[in-house]
XYZ file of C-alpha atoms in Angstrom:
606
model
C 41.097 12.531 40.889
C 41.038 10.214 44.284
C 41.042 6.682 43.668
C 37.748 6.650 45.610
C 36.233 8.342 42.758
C 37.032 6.894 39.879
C 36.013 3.507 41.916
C 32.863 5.218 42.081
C 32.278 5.847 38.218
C 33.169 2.902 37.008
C 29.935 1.092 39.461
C 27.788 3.872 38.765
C 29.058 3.220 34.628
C 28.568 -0.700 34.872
C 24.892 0.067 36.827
C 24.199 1.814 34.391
C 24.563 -0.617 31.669
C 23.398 -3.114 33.228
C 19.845 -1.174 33.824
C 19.949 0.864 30.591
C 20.241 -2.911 29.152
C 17.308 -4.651 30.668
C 15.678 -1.923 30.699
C 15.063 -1.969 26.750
C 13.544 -4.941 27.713
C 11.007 -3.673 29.695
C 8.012 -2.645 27.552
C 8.157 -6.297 25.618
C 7.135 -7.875 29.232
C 3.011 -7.037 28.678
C 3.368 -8.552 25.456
C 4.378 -12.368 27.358
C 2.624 -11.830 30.578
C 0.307 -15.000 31.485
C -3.280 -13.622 31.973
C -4.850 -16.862 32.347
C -4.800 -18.507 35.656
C -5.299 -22.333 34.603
C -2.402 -21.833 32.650
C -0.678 -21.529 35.689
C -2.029 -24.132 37.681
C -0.092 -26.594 39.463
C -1.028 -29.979 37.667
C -1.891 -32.217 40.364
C -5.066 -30.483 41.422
C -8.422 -32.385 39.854
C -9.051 -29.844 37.652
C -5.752 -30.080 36.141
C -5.627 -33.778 36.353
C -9.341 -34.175 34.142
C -8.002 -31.422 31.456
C -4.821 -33.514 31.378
C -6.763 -36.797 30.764
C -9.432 -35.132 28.362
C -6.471 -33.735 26.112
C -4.911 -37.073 26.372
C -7.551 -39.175 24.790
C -9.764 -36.243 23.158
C -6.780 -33.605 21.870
C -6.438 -30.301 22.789
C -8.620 -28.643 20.279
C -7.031 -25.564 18.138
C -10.436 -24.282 17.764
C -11.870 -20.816 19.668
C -15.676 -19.815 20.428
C -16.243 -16.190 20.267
C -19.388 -15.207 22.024
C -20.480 -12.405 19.602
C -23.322 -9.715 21.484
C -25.182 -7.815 19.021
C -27.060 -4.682 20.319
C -30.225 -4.107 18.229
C -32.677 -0.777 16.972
C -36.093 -0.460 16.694
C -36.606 -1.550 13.238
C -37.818 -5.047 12.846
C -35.176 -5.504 10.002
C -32.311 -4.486 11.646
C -32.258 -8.458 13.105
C -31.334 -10.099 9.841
C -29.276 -7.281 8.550
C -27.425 -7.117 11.355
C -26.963 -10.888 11.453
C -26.418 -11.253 8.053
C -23.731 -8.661 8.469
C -22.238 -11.109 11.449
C -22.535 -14.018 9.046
C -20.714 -12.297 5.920
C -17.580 -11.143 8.103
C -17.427 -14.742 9.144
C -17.405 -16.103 5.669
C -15.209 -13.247 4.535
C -11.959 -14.371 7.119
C -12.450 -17.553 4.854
C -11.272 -20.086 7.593
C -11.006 -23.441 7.332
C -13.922 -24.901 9.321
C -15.080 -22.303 10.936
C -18.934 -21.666 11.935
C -21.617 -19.720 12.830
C -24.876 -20.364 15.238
C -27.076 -17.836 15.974
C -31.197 -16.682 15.325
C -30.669 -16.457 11.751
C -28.764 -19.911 11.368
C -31.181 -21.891 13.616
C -34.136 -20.405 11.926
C -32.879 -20.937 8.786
C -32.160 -24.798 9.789
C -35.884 -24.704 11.438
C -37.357 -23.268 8.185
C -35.364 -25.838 5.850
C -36.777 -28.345 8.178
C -39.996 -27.067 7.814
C -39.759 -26.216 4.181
C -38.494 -30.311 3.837
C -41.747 -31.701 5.565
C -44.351 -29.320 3.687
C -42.756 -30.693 0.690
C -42.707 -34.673 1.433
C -46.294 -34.204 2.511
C -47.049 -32.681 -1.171
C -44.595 -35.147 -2.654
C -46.749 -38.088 -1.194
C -50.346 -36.345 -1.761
C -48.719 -35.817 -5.581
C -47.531 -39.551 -6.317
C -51.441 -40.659 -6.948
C -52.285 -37.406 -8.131
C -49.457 -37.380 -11.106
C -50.692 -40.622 -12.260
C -54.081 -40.554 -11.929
C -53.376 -37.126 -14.257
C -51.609 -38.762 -17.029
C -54.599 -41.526 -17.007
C -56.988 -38.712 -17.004
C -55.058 -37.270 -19.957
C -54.564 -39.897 -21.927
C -58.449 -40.734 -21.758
C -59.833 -37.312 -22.847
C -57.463 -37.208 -25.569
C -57.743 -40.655 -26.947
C -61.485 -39.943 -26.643
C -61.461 -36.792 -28.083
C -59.502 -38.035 -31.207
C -62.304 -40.717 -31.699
C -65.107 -38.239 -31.411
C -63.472 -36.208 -34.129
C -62.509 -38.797 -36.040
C -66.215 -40.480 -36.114
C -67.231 -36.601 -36.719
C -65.549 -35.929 -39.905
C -66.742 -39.568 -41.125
C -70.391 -39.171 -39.741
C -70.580 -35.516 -41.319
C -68.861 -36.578 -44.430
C -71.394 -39.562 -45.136
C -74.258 -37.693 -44.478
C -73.317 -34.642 -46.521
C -72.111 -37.428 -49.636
C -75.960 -38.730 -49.402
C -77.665 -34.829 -48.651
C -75.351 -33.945 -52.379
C -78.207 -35.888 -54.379
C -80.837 -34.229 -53.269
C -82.741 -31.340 -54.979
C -82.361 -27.482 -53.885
C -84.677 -27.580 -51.044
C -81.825 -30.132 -49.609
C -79.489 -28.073 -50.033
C -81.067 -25.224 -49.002
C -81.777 -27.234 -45.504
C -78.452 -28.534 -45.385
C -77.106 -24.908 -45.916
C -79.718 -23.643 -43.275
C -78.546 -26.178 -40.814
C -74.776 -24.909 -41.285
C -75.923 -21.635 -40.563
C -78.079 -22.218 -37.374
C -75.291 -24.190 -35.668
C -73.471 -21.377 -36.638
C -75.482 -19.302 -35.114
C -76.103 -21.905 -31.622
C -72.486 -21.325 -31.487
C -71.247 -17.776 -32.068
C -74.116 -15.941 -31.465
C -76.882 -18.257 -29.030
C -73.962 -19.500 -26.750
C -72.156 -16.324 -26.273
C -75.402 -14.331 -25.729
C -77.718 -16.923 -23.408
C -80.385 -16.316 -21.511
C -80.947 -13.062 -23.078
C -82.039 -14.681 -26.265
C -84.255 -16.526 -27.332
C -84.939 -19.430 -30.266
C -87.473 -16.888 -32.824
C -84.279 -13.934 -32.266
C -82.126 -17.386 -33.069
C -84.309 -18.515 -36.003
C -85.158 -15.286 -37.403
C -81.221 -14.329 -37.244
C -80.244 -17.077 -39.113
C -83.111 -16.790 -41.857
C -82.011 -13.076 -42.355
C -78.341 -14.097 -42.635
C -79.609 -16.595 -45.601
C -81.111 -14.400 -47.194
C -78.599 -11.868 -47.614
C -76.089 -14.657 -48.681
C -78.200 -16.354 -51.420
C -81.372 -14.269 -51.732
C -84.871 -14.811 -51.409
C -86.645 -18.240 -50.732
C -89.873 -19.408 -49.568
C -88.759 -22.502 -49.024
C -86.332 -21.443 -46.134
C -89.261 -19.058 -44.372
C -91.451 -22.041 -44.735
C -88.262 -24.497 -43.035
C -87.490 -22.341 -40.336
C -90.787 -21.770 -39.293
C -91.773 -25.649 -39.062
C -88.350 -26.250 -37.304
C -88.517 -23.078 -34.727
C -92.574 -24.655 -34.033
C -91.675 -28.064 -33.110
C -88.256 -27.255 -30.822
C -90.277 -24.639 -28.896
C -92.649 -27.533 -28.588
C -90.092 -30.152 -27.451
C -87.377 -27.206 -25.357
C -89.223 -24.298 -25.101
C -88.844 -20.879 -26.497
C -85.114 -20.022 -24.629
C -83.813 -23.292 -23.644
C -80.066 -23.734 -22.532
C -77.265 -24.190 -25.026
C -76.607 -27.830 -23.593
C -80.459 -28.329 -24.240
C -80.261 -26.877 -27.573
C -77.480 -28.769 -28.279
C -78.502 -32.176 -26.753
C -81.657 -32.334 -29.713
C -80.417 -33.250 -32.801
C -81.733 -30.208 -34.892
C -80.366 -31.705 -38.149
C -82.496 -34.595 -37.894
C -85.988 -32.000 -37.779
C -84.629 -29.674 -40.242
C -84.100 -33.042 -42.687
C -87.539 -34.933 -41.445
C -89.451 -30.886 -42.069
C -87.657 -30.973 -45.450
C -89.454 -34.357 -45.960
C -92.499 -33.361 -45.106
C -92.237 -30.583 -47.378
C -90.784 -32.360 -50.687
C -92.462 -35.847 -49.494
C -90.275 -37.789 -50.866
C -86.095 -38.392 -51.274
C -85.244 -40.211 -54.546
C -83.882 -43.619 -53.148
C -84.924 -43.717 -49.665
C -88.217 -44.534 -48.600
C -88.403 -40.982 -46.193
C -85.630 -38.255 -46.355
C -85.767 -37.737 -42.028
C -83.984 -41.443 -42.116
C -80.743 -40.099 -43.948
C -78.988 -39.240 -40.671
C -80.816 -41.835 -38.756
C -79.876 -43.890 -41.571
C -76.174 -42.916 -41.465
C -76.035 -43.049 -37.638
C -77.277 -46.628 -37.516
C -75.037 -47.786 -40.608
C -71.855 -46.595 -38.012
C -73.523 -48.923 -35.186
C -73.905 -51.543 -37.727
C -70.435 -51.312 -38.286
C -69.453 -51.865 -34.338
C -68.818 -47.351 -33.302
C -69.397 -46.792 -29.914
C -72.737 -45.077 -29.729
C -71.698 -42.873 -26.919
C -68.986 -41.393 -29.163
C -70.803 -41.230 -31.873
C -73.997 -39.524 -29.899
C -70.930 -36.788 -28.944
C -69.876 -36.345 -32.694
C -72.947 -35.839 -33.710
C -73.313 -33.391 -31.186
C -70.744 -31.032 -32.115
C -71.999 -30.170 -35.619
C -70.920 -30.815 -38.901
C -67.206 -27.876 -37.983
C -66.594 -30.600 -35.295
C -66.967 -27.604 -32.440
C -64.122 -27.871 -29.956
C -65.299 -25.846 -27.219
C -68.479 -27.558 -27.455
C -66.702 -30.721 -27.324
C -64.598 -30.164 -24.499
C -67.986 -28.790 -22.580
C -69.734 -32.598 -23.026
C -66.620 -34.266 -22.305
C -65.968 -32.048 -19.199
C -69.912 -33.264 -18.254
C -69.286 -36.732 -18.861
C -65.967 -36.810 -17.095
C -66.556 -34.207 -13.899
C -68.207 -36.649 -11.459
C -65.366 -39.227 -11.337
C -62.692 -36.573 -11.479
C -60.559 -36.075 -8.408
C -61.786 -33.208 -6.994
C -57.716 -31.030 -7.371
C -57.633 -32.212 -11.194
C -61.447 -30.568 -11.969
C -60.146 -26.980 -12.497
C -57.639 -28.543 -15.160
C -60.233 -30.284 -17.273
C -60.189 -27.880 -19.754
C -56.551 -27.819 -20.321
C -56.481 -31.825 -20.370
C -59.068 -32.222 -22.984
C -58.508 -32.301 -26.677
C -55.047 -30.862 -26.394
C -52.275 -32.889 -28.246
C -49.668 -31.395 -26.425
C -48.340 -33.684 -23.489
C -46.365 -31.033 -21.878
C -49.301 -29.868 -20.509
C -49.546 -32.643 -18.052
C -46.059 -31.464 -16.583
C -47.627 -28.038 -16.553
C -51.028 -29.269 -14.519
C -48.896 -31.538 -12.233
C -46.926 -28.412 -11.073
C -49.478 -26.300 -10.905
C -51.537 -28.755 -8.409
C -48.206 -28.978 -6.361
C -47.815 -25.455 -5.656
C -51.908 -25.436 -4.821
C -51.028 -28.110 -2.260
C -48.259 -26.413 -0.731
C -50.007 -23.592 -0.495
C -52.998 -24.916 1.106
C -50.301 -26.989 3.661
C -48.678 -23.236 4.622
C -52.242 -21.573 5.181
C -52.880 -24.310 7.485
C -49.689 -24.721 8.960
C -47.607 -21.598 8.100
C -44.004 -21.464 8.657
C -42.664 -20.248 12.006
C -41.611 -16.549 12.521
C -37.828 -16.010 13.225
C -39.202 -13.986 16.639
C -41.738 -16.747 17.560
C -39.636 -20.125 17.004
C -40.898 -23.645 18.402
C -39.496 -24.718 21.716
C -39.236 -20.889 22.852
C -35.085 -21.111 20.967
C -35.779 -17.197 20.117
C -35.421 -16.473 23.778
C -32.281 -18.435 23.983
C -30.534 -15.906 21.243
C -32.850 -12.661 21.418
C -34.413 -10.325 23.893
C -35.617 -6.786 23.436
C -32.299 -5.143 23.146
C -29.760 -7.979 22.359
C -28.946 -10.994 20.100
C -25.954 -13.143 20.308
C -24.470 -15.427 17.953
C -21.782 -18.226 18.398
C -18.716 -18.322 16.441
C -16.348 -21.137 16.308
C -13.061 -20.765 14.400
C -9.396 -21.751 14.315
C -8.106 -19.882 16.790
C -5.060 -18.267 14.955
C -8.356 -16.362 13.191
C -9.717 -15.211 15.901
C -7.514 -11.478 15.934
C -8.848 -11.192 13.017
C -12.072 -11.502 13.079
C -12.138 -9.073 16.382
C -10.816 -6.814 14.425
C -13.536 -6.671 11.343
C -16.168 -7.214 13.365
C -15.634 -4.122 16.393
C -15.517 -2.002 13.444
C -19.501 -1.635 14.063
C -20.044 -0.481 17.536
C -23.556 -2.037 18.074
C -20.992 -5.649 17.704
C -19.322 -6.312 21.109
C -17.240 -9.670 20.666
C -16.274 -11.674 23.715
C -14.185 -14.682 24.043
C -11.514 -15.806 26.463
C -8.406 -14.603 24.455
C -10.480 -11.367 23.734
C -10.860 -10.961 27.411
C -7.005 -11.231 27.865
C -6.214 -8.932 24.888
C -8.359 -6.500 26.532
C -6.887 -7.272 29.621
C -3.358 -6.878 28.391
C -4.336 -3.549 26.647
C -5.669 -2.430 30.392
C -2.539 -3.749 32.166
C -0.310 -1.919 30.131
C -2.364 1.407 30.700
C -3.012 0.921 33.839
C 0.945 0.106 34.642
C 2.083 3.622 32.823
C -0.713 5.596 34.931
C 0.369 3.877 37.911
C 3.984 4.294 37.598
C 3.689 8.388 36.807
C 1.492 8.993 39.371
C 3.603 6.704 41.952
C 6.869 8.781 40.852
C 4.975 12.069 41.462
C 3.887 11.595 44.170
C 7.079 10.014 45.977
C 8.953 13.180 43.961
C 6.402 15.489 45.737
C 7.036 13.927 49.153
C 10.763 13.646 49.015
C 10.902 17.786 48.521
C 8.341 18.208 50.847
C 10.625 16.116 53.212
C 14.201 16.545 52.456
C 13.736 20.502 51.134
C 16.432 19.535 48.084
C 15.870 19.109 44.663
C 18.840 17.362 43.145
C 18.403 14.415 45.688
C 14.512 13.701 45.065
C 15.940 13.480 40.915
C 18.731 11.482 41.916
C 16.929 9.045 44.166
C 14.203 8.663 41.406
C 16.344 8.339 38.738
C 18.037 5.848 40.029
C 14.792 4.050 41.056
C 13.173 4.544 37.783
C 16.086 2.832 36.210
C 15.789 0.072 38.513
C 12.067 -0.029 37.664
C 12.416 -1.058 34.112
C 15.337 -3.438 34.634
C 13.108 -5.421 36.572
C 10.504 -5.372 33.713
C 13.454 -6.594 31.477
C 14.435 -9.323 34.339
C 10.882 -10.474 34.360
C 10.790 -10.433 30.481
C 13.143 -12.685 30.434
C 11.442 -15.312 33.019
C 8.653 -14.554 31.171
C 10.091 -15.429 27.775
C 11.426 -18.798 28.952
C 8.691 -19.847 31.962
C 5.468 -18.109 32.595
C 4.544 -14.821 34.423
C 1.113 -13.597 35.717
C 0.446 -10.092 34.611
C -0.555 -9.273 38.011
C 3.058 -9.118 38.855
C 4.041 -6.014 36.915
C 1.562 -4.259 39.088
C 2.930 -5.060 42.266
C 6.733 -4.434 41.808
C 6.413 -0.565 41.239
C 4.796 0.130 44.803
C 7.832 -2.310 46.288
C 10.509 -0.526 44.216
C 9.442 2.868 44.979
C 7.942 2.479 48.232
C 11.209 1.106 50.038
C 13.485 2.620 47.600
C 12.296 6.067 48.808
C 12.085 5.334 52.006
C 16.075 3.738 52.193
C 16.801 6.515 50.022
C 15.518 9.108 52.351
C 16.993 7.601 55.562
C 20.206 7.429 53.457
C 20.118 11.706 52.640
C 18.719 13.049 55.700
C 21.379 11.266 57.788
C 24.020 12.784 55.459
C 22.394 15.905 55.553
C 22.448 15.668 59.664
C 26.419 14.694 59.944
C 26.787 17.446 57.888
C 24.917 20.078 59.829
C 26.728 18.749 62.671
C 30.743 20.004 60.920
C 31.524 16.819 59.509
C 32.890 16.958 56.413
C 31.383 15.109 53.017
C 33.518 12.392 53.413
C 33.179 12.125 57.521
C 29.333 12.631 56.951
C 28.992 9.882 54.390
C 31.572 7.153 55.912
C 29.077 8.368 59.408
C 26.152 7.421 57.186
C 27.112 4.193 55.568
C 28.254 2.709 59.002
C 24.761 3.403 59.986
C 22.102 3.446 57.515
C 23.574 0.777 55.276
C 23.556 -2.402 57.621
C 19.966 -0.586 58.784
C 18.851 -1.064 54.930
C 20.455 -4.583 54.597
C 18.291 -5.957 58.037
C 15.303 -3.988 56.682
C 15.404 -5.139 52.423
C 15.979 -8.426 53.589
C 13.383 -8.779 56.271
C 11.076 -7.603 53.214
C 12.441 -9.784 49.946
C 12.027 -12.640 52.911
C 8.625 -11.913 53.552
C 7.188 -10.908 50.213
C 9.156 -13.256 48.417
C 7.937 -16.427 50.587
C 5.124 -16.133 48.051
C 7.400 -19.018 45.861
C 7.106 -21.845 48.232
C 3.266 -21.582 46.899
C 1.906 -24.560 44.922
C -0.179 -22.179 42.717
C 2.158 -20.838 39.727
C 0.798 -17.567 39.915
C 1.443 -17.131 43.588
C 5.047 -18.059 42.292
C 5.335 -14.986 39.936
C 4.410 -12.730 42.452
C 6.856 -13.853 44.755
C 9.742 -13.706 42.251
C 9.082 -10.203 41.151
C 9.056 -8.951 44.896
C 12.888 -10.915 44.851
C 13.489 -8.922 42.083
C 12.317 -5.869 42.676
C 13.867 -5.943 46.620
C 17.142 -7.070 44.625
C 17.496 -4.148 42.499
C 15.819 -1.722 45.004
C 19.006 -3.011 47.316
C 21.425 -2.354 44.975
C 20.353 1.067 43.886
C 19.748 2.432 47.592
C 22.666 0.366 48.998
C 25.260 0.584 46.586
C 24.891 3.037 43.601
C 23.220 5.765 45.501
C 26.113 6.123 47.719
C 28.439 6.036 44.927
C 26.360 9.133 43.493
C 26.553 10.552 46.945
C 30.149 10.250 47.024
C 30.799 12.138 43.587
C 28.285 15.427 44.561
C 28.772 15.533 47.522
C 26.493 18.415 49.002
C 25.185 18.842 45.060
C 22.579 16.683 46.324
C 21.679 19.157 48.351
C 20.524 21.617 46.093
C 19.099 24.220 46.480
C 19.016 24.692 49.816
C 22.053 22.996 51.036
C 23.272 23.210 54.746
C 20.061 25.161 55.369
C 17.637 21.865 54.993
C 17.646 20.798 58.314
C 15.506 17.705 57.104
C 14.786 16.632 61.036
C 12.825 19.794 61.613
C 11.279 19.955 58.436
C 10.359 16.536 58.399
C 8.694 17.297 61.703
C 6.943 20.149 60.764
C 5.530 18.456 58.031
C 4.382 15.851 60.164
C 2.869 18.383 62.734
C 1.365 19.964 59.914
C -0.396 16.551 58.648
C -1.709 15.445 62.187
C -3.290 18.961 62.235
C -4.837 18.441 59.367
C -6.167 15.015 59.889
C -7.355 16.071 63.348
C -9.372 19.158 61.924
């Protein structure tokens, strides 16, 4: 083997390793590609300068705000689910500090607000109203407990005097019993359709059947039931009834029927007599007038009823429904019961007047700022080493569509690295296409590629490596393939077809290719450096990205130099007319290339 050869080898061998070694490199680049364009910004511009002088004094804050869209249906409730749902991932990533605004939050804040006021205005109308109902309270009961208390002594006085007299007093005293019994269970419950004879005549009947036969009670009941229809009528109203004190004519008709009570002068001045020995002895004749009132079983109903007339006019008009339950009941924990009772009245009376605002109808028109027919958004602020995550729960839903500046360069990374693999396999198809279409070979097309592909991704793993220590804009990885292949075919092809044309002419290979470096080489040389010079003037720029750019055209001219220029004729040398395949000799790639050519204008002109 020539020493020529084996020269040849060893540079292709040592290219080789040198590519196949960046190249590994090459598909870590979109993972460290710069996609943001401040970052990248030379720092004297004002821009620059006012982020530099906020951060200084301010901080550079390690928070993120992730504008979060959320596409709604036509069911009313699918706003607050589908906010709620929003709201639960956020809580669920469990980072420190992290927050959410949108409808749902606001309105909540609006309706605490709301919820806060309704409740210091009832808290203020309440303050009066609780005390004035513990006064209250305390006044019907005390009152109440006096009225029974005078009751039971009245009732027991009168009935210790009534024991001395004969039967007929005790028959009146007994008829009295039963015709309050009667104004009670059977006249109250039943009025106005009854009357005092059903009244009378009931309680007569209900005598007789208890103790038998007696004139003396036809004869009472009939004087008594004369002289109230006289005085009340025949169907006056209980509190009518009530207000006469019947025991007084049932004991003065006893005295005019037995004329005389042993002891006392007349026998109708033993409750008279009774009620004006308590005055002598300093009661209160209202009370007393009420426990008489209430009959000799101290009535409670009956006694609430009189009290609830004597107190109703200078009642506060909230506390008049809860007279009832204030009066004559020993419990105190009904106050606490009435208070909050009144409180929820008043609250609800405040919310029919002014009811709480609707989360689609907020003041200030703030639903338009988060809602319109089809969308919602929500705000989300969190640390940003959360933020991955919490793309990741939350485009698991595909009515959620989460935007933020690092989402927007994910995304765009995601694009870039698509978009680079389409480009490059349509780019090499295309040139591979053109190349057979041009040359007529097979084997140099491959070769040519090959080595151009190779060159390809060691300039990914070059720029990895810039990228890993500086910065690089991602728009840079889009513009080095075009360079690469677009020169790199077109050296390469000036490189074969004037091999392919000292051969045709009887030169052998290595005649042809010494022919062809002499000429083409120095031609490639002028041309790749006329290029790298222009394109890569792009890194006298004083914008960083502009820089980038410029150092992946060096790189890619650099590489695109050394494959054309130095390993492709190394390849050359070892096959020789191999590269030729299949056609060999027979491509004449002048006239082919012109017929092609012809054929194209032809086209283009049709």
């Amino acid at each position: 083997m020539k020493f020529r050869n084996i020269r040849s080898i060893m540079i292709i061998i040592i290219w080789l390793l040198m590519m196949i070694y960046l190249a590994h490199y090459a598909a870590k680049v979109f993972g460290v590609l710069t996609y943001d364009e401040t970052q990248l910004m030379p720092s004297n511009i004002e821009p620059m300068v006012v982020s530099h002088i906020v951060n200084k004094y301010i901080g550079t804050p390690n928070k993120t705000t992730i504008v979060v869209v959320i596409k709604l249906d036509n069911e009313s409730t699918s706003l607050i689910n589908r906010l709620n749902y929003v709201g639960n991932v956020v809580r669920s990533i469990d980072a420190p500090n992290a927050s959410l605004i949108d409808l749902l939050t606001v309105y909540n804040d609006i309706y605490s607000k709301y919820n806060e006021t309704v409740m210091k205005i009832a808290d203020k109308l309440m303050n009066n109203l609780t005390r004035n109902t513990w006064n209250l309270y305390w006044s019907l009961n005390n009152e109440c407990s006096s009225i029974l208390k005078l009751n039971k002594e009245y009732y027991s006085e009168v009935y210790n005097i009534s024991s001395n007299i004969k039967r007929e007093l005790n028959i009146t005293i007994i008829y009295e019993q039963m015709l309050y019994n009667q104004i009670q269970n059977y006249y109250v419950k039943h009025y106005p359709n009854v009357t005092l004879n059903a009244l009378f005549t009931m309680t007569t009947r209900n005598y007789v059947s208890r103790y038998g036969y007696s004139a003396y009670a036809y004869e009472l009941s009939n004087i008594t039931l004369r002289e109230l229809t006289e005085k009340v009528g025949n169907k006056p109203t209980p509190y009518q009834l009530l207000s006469i004190n019947i025991t007084g004519l049932l004991l003065n008709n006893y005295e005019r029927l037995i004329k005389e009570y042993p002891g006392l002068n007349s026998l109708n001045n033993i409750t008279s007599y009774v009620y004006q020995s308590f005055i002598n002895r300093g009661a209160n004749e209202t009370l007393l007038k009420l426990a008489v009132l209430i009959g000799p079983q101290a009535n409670i109903n009956l006694l609430k009823l009189l009290m609830i007339n004597e107190y109703i006019n200078n009642t506060p008009a909230l506390l008049i429904p809860y007279l009832n339950q204030l009066t004559c009941n020993n419990n105190p924990s009904i106050v606490y019961s009435v208070v909050n009772n009144i409180n929820s009245s008043i609250i609800n009376i405040i919310t029919q007047e002014k009811p709480p605002p609707s989360i689609f109808n907020l003041p200030n028109n703030i639903t338009k700022d988060f809602l319109n027919k089809t969308y919602t958004v929500a705000l989300i602020t969190t640390p940003s080493n959360y933020e991955d995550m919490l793309y990741n729960l939350l485009v698991r839903k595909d009515w959620i569509y989460p935007v933020s500046t690092n989402i927007i360069l994910y995304e765009l990374e995601k694009i870039v690295t698509s978009d680079v693999d389409i480009i490059d396999k349509t780019t090499a198809i295309l040139v591979f296409l053109t190349m057979i279409s041009m040359l007529g070979t097979l084997i140099g097309p491959v070769a040519s590629l090959t080595l151009l592909g190779l060159s390809y991704l060691a300039s990914l793993g070059l720029l990895y490596g810039w990228a890993v220590n500086f910065k690089l804009y991602y728009l840079t990885v889009y513009m080095i393939a075009p360079i690469i292949f677009g020169i790199g075919i077109d050296y390469s092809m000036l490189m074969l077809s004037r091999y392919l044309e000292e051969r045709i002419k009887g030169f052998n290979k290595d005649e042809a290719l010494k022919i062809t470096l002499s000429r083409v080489r120095p031609t490639i040389l002028t041309s790749a450096s006329v290029v790298g010079l222009g394109l890569g003037s792009f890194i006298i720029s004083r914008y960083g990205y502009m820089q980038d750019i410029g150092i992946g055209f060096i790189v890619a001219v650099s590489l695109t130099i050394i494959a054309t220029a130095l390993v492709l004729p190394e390849v050359m040398r070892l096959l020789g007319d191999g590269l030729l395949w299949p056609m060999g000799l027979r491509a004449k790639s002048l006239e082919l290339r012109t017929a092609f050519l012809s054929r194209m204008a032809k086209i283009c002109g049709e």
